[in-house]
Coordinates of C-alpha atoms and ligand atoms in Angstrom, one line a residue:
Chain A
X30 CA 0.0 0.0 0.0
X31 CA 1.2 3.4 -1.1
X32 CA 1.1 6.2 2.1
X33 CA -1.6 8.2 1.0
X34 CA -2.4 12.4 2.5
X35 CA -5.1 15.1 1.8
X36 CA -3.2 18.0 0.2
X37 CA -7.0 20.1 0.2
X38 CA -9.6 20.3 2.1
X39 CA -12.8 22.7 0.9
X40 CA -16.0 23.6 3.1
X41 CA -18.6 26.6 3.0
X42 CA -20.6 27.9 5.1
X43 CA -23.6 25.8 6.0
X44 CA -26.8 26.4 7.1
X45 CA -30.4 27.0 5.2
X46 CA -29.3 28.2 1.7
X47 CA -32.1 28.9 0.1
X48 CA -30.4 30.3 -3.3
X49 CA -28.0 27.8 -3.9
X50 CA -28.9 23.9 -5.4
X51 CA -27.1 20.8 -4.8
X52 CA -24.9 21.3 -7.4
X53 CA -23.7 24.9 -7.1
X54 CA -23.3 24.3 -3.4
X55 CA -21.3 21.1 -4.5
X56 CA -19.0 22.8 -7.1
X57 CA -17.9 25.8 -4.9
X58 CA -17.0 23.0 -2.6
X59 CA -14.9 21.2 -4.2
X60 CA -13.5 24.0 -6.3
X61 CA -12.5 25.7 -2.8
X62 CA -10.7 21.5 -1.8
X63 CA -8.9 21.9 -5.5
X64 CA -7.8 25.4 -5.0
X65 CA -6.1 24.2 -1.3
X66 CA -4.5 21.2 -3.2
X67 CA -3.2 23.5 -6.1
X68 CA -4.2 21.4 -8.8
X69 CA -7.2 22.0 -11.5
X70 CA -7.5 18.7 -12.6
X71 CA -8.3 14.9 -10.6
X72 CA -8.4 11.2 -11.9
X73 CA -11.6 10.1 -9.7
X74 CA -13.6 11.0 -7.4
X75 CA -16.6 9.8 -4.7
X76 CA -19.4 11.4 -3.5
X77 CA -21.3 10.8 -0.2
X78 CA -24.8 11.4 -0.3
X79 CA -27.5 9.9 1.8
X80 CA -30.2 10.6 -0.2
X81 CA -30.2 12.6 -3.4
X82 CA -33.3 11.2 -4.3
X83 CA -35.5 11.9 -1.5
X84 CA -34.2 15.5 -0.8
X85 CA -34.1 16.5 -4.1
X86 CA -35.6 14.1 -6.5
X87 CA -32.2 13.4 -8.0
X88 CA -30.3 10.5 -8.5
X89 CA -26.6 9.9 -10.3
X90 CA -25.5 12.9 -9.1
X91 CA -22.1 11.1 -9.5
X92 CA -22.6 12.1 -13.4
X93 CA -24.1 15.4 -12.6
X94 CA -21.3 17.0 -10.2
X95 CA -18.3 15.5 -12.4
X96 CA -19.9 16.9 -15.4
X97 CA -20.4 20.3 -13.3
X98 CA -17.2 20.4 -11.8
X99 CA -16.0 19.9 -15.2
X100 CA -14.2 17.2 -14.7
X101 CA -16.1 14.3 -17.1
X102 CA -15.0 11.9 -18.2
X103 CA -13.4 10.9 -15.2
X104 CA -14.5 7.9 -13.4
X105 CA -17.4 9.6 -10.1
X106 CA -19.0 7.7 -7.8
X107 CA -21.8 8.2 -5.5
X108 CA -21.7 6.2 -2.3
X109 CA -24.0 5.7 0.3
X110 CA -24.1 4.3 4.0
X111 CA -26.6 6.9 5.2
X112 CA -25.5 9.9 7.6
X113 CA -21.5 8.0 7.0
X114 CA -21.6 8.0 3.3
X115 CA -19.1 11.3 3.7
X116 CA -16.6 9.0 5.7
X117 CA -17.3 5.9 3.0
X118 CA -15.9 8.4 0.1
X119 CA -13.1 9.1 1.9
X120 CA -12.1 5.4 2.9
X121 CA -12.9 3.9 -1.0
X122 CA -10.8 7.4 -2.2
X123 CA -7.9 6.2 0.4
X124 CA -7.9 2.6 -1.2
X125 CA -8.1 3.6 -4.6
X126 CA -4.7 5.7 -3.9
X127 CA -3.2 3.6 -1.6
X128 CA -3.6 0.5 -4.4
X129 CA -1.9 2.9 -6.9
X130 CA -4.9 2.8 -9.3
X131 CA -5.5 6.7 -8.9
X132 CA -3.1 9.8 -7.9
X133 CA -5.4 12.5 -7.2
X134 CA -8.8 11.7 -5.9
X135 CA -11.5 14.2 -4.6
X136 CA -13.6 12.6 -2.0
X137 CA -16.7 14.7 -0.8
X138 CA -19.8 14.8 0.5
X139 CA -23.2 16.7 -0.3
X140 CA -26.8 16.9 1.0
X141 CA -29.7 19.3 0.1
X142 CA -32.3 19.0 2.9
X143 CA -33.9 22.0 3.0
X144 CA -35.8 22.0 -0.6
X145 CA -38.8 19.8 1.0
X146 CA -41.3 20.3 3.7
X147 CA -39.7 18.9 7.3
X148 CA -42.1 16.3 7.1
X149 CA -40.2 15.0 3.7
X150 CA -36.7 15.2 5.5
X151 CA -38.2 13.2 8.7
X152 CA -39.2 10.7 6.3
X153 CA -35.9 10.9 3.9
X154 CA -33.7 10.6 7.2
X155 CA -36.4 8.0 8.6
X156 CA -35.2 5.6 5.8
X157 CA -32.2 4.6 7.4
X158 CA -33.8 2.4 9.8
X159 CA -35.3 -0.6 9.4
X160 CA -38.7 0.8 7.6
X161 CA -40.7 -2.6 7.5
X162 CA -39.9 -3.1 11.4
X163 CA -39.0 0.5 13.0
X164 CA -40.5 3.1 10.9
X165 CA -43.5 1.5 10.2
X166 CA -44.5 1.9 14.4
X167 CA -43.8 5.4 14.5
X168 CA -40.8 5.7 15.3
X169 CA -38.6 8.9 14.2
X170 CA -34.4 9.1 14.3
X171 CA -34.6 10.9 17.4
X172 CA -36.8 8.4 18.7
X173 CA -34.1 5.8 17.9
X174 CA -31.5 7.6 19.9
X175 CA -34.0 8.5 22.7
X176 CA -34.2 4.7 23.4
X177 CA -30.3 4.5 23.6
X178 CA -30.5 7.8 25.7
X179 CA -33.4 6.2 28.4
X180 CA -31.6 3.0 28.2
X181 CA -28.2 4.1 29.0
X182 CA -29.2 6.5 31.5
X183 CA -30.6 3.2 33.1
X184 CA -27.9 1.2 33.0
X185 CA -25.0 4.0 34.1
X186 CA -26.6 6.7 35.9
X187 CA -25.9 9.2 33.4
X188 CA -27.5 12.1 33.7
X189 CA -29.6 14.9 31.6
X190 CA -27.5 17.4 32.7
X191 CA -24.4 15.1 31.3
X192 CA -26.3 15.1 27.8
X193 CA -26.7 18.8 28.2
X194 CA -23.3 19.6 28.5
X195 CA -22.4 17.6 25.1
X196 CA -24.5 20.5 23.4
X197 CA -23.2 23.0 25.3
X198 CA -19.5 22.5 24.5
X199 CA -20.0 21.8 21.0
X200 CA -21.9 25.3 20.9
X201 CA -19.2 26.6 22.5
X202 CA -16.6 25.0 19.9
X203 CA -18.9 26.0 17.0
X204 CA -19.2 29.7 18.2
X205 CA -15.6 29.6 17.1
X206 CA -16.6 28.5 14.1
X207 CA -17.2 30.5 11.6
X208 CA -18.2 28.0 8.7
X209 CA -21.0 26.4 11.5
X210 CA -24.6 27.1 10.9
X211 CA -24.9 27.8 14.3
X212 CA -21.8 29.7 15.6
X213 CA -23.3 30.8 19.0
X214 CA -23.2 29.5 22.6
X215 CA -26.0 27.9 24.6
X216 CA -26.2 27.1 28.4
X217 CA -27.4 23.7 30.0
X218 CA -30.6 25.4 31.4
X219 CA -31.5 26.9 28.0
X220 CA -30.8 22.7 26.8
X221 CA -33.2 21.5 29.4
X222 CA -35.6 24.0 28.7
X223 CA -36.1 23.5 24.7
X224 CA -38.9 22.2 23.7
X225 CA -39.1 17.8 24.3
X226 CA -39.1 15.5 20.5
X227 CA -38.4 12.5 21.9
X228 CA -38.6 11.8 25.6
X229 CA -35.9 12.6 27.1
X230 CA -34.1 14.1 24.1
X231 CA -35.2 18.0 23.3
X232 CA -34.8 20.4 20.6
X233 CA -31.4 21.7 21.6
X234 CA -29.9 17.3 21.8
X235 CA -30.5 17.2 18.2
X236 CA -28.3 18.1 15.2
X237 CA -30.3 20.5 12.7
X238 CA -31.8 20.0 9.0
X239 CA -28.7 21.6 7.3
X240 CA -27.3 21.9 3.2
X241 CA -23.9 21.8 2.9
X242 CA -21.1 19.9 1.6
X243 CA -17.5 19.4 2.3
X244 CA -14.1 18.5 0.2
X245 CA -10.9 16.7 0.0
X246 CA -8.6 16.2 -2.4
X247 CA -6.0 13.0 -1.5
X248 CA -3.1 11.7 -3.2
X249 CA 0.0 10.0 -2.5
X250 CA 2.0 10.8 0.4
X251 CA 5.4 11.3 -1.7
X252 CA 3.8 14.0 -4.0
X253 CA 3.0 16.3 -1.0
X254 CA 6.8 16.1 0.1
X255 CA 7.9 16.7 -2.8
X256 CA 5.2 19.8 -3.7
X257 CA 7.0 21.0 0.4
X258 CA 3.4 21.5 1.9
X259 CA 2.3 19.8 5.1
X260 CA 2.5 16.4 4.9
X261 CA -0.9 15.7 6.7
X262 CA -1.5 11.1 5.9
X263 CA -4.4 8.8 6.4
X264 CA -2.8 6.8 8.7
X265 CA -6.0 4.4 9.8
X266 CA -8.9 3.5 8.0
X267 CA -11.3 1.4 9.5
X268 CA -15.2 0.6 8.7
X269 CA -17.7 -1.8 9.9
X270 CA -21.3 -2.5 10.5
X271 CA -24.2 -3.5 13.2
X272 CA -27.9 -4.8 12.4
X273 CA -30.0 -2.2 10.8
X274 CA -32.8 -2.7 13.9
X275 CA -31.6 -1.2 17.2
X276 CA -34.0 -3.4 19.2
X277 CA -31.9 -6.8 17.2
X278 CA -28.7 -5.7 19.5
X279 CA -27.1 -7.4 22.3
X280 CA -27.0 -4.5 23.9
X281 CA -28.7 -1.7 23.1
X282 CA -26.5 1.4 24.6
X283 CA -23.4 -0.6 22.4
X284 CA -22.3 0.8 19.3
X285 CA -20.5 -2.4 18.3
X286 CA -20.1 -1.2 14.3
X287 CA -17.9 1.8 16.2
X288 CA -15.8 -0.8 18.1
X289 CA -15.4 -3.0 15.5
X290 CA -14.0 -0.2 13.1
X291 CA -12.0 1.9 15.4
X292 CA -10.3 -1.2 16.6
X293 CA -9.2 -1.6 12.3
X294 CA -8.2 2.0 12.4
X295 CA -6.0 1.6 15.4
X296 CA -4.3 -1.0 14.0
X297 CA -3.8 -0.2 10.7
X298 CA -2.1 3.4 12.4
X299 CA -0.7 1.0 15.0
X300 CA -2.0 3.9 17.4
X301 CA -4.0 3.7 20.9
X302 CA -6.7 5.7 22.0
X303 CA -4.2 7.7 24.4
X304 CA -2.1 8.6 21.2
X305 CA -4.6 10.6 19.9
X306 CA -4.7 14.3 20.5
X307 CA -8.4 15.0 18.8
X308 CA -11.7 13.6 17.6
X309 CA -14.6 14.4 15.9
X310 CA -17.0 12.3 16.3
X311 CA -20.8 11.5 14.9
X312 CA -23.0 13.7 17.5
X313 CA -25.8 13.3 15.5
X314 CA -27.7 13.3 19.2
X315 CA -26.4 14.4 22.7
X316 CA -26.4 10.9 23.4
X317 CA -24.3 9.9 20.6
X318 CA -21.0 11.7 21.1
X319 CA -21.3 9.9 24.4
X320 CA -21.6 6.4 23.2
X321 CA -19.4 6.4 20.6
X322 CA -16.7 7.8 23.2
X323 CA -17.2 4.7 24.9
X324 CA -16.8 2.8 21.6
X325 CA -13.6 4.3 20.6
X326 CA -11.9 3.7 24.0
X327 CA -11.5 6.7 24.8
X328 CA -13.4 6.4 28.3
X329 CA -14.6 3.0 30.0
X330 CA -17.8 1.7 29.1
X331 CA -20.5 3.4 30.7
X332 CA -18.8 6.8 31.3
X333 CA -19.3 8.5 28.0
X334 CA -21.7 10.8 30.6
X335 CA -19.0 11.7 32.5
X336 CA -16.3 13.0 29.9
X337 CA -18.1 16.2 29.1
X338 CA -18.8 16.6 32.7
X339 CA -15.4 16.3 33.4
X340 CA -14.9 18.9 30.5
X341 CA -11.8 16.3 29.5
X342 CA -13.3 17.0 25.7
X343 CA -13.7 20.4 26.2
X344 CA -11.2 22.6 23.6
X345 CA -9.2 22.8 26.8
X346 CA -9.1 19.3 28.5
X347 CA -7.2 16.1 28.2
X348 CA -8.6 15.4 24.7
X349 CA -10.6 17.7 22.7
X350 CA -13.8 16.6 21.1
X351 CA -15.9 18.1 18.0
X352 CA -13.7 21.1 18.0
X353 CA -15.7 22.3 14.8
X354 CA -18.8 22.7 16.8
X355 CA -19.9 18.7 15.8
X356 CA -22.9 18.0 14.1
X357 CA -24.9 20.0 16.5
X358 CA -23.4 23.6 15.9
X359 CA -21.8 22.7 12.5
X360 CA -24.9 21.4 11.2
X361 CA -25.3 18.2 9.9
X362 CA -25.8 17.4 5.8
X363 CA -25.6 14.4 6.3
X364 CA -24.0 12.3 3.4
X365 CA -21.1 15.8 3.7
X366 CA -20.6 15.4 7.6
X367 CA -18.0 12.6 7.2
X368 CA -16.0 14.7 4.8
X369 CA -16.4 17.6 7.0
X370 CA -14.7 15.8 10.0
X371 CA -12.3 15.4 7.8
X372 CA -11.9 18.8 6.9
X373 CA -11.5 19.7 10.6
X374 CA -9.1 17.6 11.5
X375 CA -6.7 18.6 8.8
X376 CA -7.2 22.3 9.4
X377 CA -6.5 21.5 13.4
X378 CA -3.3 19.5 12.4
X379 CA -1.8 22.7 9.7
X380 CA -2.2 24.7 12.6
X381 CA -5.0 26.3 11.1
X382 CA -7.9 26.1 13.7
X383 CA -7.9 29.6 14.4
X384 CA -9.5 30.6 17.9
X385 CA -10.3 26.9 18.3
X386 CA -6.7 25.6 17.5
X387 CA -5.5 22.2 20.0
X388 CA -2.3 23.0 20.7
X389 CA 0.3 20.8 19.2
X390 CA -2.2 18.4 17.7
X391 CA -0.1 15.8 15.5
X392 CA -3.1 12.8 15.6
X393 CA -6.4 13.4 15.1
X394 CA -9.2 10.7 14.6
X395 CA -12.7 11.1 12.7
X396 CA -15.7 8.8 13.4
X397 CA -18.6 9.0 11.3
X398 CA -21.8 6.6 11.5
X399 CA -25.2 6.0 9.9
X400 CA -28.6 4.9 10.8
X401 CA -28.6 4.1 14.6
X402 CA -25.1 2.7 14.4
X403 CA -25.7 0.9 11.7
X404 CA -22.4 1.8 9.3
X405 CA -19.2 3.3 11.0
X406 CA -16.3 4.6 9.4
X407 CA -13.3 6.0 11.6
X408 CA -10.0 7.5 10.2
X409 CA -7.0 8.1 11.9
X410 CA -4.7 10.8 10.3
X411 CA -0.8 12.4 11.2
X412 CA 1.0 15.3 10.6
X413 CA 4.7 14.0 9.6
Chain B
X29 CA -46.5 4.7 0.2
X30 CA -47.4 1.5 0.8
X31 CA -48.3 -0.9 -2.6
X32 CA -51.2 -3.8 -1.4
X33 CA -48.0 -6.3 -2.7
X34 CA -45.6 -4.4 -0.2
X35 CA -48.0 -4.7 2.7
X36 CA -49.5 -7.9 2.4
X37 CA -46.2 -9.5 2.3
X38 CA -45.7 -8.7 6.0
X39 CA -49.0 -10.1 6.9
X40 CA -47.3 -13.2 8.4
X41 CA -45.3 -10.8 10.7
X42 CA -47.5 -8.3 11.8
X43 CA -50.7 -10.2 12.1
X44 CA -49.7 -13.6 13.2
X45 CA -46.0 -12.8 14.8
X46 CA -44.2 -15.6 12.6
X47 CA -40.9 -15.9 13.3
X48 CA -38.0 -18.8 13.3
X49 CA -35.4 -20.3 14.9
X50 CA -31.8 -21.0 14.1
X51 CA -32.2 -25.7 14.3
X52 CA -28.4 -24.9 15.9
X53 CA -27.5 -22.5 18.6
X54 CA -32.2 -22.0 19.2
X55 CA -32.2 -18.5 18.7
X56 CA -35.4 -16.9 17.0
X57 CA -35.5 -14.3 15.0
X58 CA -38.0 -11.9 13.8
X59 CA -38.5 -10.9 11.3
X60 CA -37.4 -14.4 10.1
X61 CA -34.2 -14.9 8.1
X62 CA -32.8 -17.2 5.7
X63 CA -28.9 -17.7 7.8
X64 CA -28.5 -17.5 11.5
X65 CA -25.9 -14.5 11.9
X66 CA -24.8 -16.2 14.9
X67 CA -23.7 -19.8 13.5
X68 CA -24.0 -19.1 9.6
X69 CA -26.5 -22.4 9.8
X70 CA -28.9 -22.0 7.0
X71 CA -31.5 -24.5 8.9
X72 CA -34.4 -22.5 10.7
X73 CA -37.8 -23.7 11.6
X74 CA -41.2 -21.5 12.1
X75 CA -42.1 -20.8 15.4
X76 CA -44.8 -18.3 16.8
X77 CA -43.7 -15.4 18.9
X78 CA -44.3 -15.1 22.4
X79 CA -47.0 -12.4 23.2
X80 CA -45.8 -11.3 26.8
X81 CA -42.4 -9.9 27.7
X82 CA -41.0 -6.5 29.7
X83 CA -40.0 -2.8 28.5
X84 CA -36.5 -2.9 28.2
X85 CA -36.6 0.9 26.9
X86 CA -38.9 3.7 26.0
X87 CA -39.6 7.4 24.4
X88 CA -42.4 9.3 24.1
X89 CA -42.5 10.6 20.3
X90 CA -43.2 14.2 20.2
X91 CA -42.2 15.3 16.5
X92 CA -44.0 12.5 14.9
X93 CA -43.6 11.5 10.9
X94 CA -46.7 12.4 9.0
X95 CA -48.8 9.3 9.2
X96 CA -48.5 9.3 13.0
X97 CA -49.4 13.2 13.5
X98 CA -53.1 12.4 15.0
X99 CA -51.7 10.2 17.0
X100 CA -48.7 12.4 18.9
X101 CA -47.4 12.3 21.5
X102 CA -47.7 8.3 21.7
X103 CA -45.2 6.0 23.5
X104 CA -42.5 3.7 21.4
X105 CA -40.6 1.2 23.6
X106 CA -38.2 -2.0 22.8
X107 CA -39.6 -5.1 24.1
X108 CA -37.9 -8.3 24.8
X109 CA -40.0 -10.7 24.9
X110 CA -40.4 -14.0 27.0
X111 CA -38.6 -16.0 24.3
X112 CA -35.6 -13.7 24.3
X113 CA -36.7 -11.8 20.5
X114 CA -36.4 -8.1 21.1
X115 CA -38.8 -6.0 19.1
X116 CA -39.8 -2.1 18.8
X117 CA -43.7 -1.3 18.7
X118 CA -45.8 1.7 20.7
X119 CA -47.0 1.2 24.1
X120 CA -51.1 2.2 24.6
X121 CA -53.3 2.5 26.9
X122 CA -51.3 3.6 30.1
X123 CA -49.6 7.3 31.3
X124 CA -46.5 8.4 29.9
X125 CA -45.6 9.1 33.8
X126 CA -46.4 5.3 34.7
X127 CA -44.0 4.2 32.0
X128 CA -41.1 2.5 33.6
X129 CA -37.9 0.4 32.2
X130 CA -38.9 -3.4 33.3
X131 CA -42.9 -3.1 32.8
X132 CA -44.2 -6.4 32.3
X133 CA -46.3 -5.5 29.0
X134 CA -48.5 -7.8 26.2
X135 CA -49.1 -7.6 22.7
X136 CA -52.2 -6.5 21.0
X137 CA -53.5 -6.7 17.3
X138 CA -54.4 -3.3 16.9
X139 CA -54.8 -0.2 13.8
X140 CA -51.3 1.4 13.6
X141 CA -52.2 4.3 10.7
X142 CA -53.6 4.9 8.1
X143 CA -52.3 6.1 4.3
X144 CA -54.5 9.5 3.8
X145 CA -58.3 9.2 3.3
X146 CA -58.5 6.2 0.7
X147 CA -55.1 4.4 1.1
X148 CA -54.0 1.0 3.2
X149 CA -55.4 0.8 7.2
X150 CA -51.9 -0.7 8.6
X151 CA -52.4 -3.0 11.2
X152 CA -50.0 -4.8 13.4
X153 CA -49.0 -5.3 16.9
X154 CA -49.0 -2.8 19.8
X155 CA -48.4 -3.2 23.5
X156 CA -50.2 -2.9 26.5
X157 CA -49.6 -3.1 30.3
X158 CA -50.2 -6.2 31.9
Ligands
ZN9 ZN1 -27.4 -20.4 14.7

């Protein structure tokens, strides 16, 4: 396998943008990743999109956005694993450049949610679960993860206030991010007091309806040293998956797809969770980030609660999670988010972060997952 | 929507809880399935679902999708049943406050929605406190 690195990364602001469609939105986006990487022409690329069809009634977008980006006939590929279909471009990109077929490959990721009623994006998003045998009783995403939530706060004590505080910081991360749909602070009361969805999840523990999309451009590890630009490699790559029911788990407050590909990632980067010096990671829900901290090792089972209370993943403590603002203040287009982690971590390991920069980060891990924990992709990269 | 084709071909499942079992390692699986994930054995036999079991967890949906909105806020919970199958359906006829993690609950044969004015009535199983 050849060492493979992201020489560009491209992102624009998200949010609600009502004048701009899938494509344009995509094309500025990757033209911003192309620009980074100096180069005005790629040999393949991926695209991560949940559900072209549902949000705007448009499928092979792979054909579409090469053609737009002006980059036919090269070989495009949309691929799709849900809300980690972002993280799925960038690990097929990685193998297609590690296994020499390809030099320069844009991976990305796009979604357009807001161009149908919120009734059509419950349903679009809906899709991911089991319809036949979840969906069809009524139950909504943030349902899903309010059964995690109930169930874990069961089992280990955690707290709402411990749920709270995941929004809170990554609020407080996002404020400092200017790219984030929602670059503003909240407080745990203001959490606690938002309006309920999904027993005990509220308003303020969910990630928004966002459009957006997010851009990398990777290649071979030798051509960045030779081109003398930071030398920032994939250094992990790990994916895995779970039953598409939550209720068919062993245990429900497990995500075992997260375990299963974080422990690939970590070996492939021979790396341990201690090495690492930040994560994003898939806080779809308040409840998430805390699960899947568990899942990656990084605190012991059943203690995901505690880290943000603790404030060890605070911009500040021992390890920094979601310094972008995560999915909650960053929004969350989901087949882009994946890439958009991505994006992150490169920016935080050029020294690049701005007001939210983690000192000296040299290791930084991404975790992206669909569905209830259905599909998990995590990504280890390092600055040489 | 739901096609007739689409719904009718759950019938077995929703109306009459038909499930199987893995001939090897006796796990049973619902929907059924055509290889036990467990021991890769492709040898399952029917058996019926048990109809009593206990809440393992629960929400109440607020922000419901579209075919649910006369029915919000309604209760959705996981139930593992007696024979060890773990299923998700809504829990009627009780207070969201009585709702508790444990709840020894039954299932029901009950109307779940409906598709608009003229489309499918969508039947299947519900719980209810025991
Ligand atoms: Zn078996």
């Amino acid at each position: 396998m050849r060492e493979v690195a992201v020489i560009g990364v491209g992102m624009t602001k998200w949010g609600e943008l009502w004048k701009k469609s899938l494509r344009t939105i995509f094309v500025e986006t990757a033209l911003l990743a192309m620009d980074d990487a100096g180069v005005d022409r790629i040999d393949s690329m991926y695209v991560g999109s949940m559900s072209s069809g549902l949000f705007v009634g448009q499928e092979h977008i792979a054909s579409m956005l090469a053609d737009y980006l002006g980059q036919s006939p090269v070989p495009s590929a949309r691929v799709e694993t849900a809300c980690a279909s972002g993280g799925l471009a960038l690990r097929l990109g990685f193998m297609e450049v590690a296994s020499g077929m390809s030099d320069v490959v844009l991976v990305s990721g796009v979604e357009k949610m807001t161009d149908v009623s919120g009734y059509e994006a419950t349903y679009a998003l809906g899709s991911a679960a089991d319809q036949e045998y979840e969906g069809y009783h009524g139950i909504t995403f943030p349902g899903l993860y309010a059964l995690i939530a109930r169930a874990h706060m069961e089992k280990y004590g955690t707290t709402r206030e411990q749920l709270a505080l995941v929004a809170v910081k990554n609020h407080c991360n996002g404020s400092k991010n200017p790219l984030a749909q929602f670059p503003f602070e909240i407080t745990v009361d203001s959490v606690l007091n938002s309006v309920l969805v999904a027993d005990p999840l509220r308003i303020l523990d969910c990630s928004p309806i966002t459009d957006g999309a997010a851009a990398a451009i990777i290649c071979p590890a030798e051509m960045v040293r030779k081109m003398n630009k930071p030398v920032i490699k994939i250094i992990g790559s790990g994916h895995a998956t779970d039953t598409i029911a939550l209720s068919s788990r062993k245990d429900i407050t497990w995500l075992e797809a997260t375990y299963q590909a974080a422990k690939q990632a970590y070996a492939m980067a021979d790396k341990k969770p201690e090495d690492i010096n930040l994560i994003e990671v898939h806080d779809c829900f308040t409840i998430a980030e805390i699960c899947v901290l568990e899942a990656l090792g990084v605190v012991k089972r059943g203690e995901g609660g505690k880290a943000a209370e603790d404030e060890i993943t605070f911009l500040e403590g021992k390890i920094p999670v979601n310094t972008s603002g995560g999915l909650k203040a960053k929004g969350h287009p989901v087949g882009a988010t994946g890439v958009a982690q991505t994006v992150e971590i490169v920016k935080q390991l050029r020294g690049e972060a701005g007001e939210r920069q983690v000192k000296d980060a040299r290791i930084g891990m991404a975790q992206n997952m669909g569905g209830s924990g259905g599909s998990t992709l995590v990504h280890i990269f390092e600055r040489e | 929507m739901t096609t007739p084709s689409r719904y009718w071909r759950e019938i077995p499942q929703r109306y009459r809880l038909e499930a199987n079992k893995c001939k090897n390692c006796e796990i049973t699986f619902f929907p059924p399935r055509l290889i036990c994930p467990q021991c890769k054995n492709r040898e399952l036999e029917p058996i019926k679902l048990a109809e009593t079991g206990k809440i393992l967890t629960y929400t109440v949906i607020r922000v419901p999708p579209h075919q649910f909105v006369d029915q919000a806020p309604y209760a959705v919970g996981i139930i593992e049943l007696d024979d060890g199958v773990k299923i998700t359906a809504q829990v009627v006829d009780c207070d969201f406050e009585d709702l508790k993690i444990g709840q020894r609950v039954r299932i029901e044969f009950r109307k779940i929605f409906q598709e608009g004015e003229s489309g499918i009535l969508c039947y299947g199983y519900k719980f209810v406190p025991e």
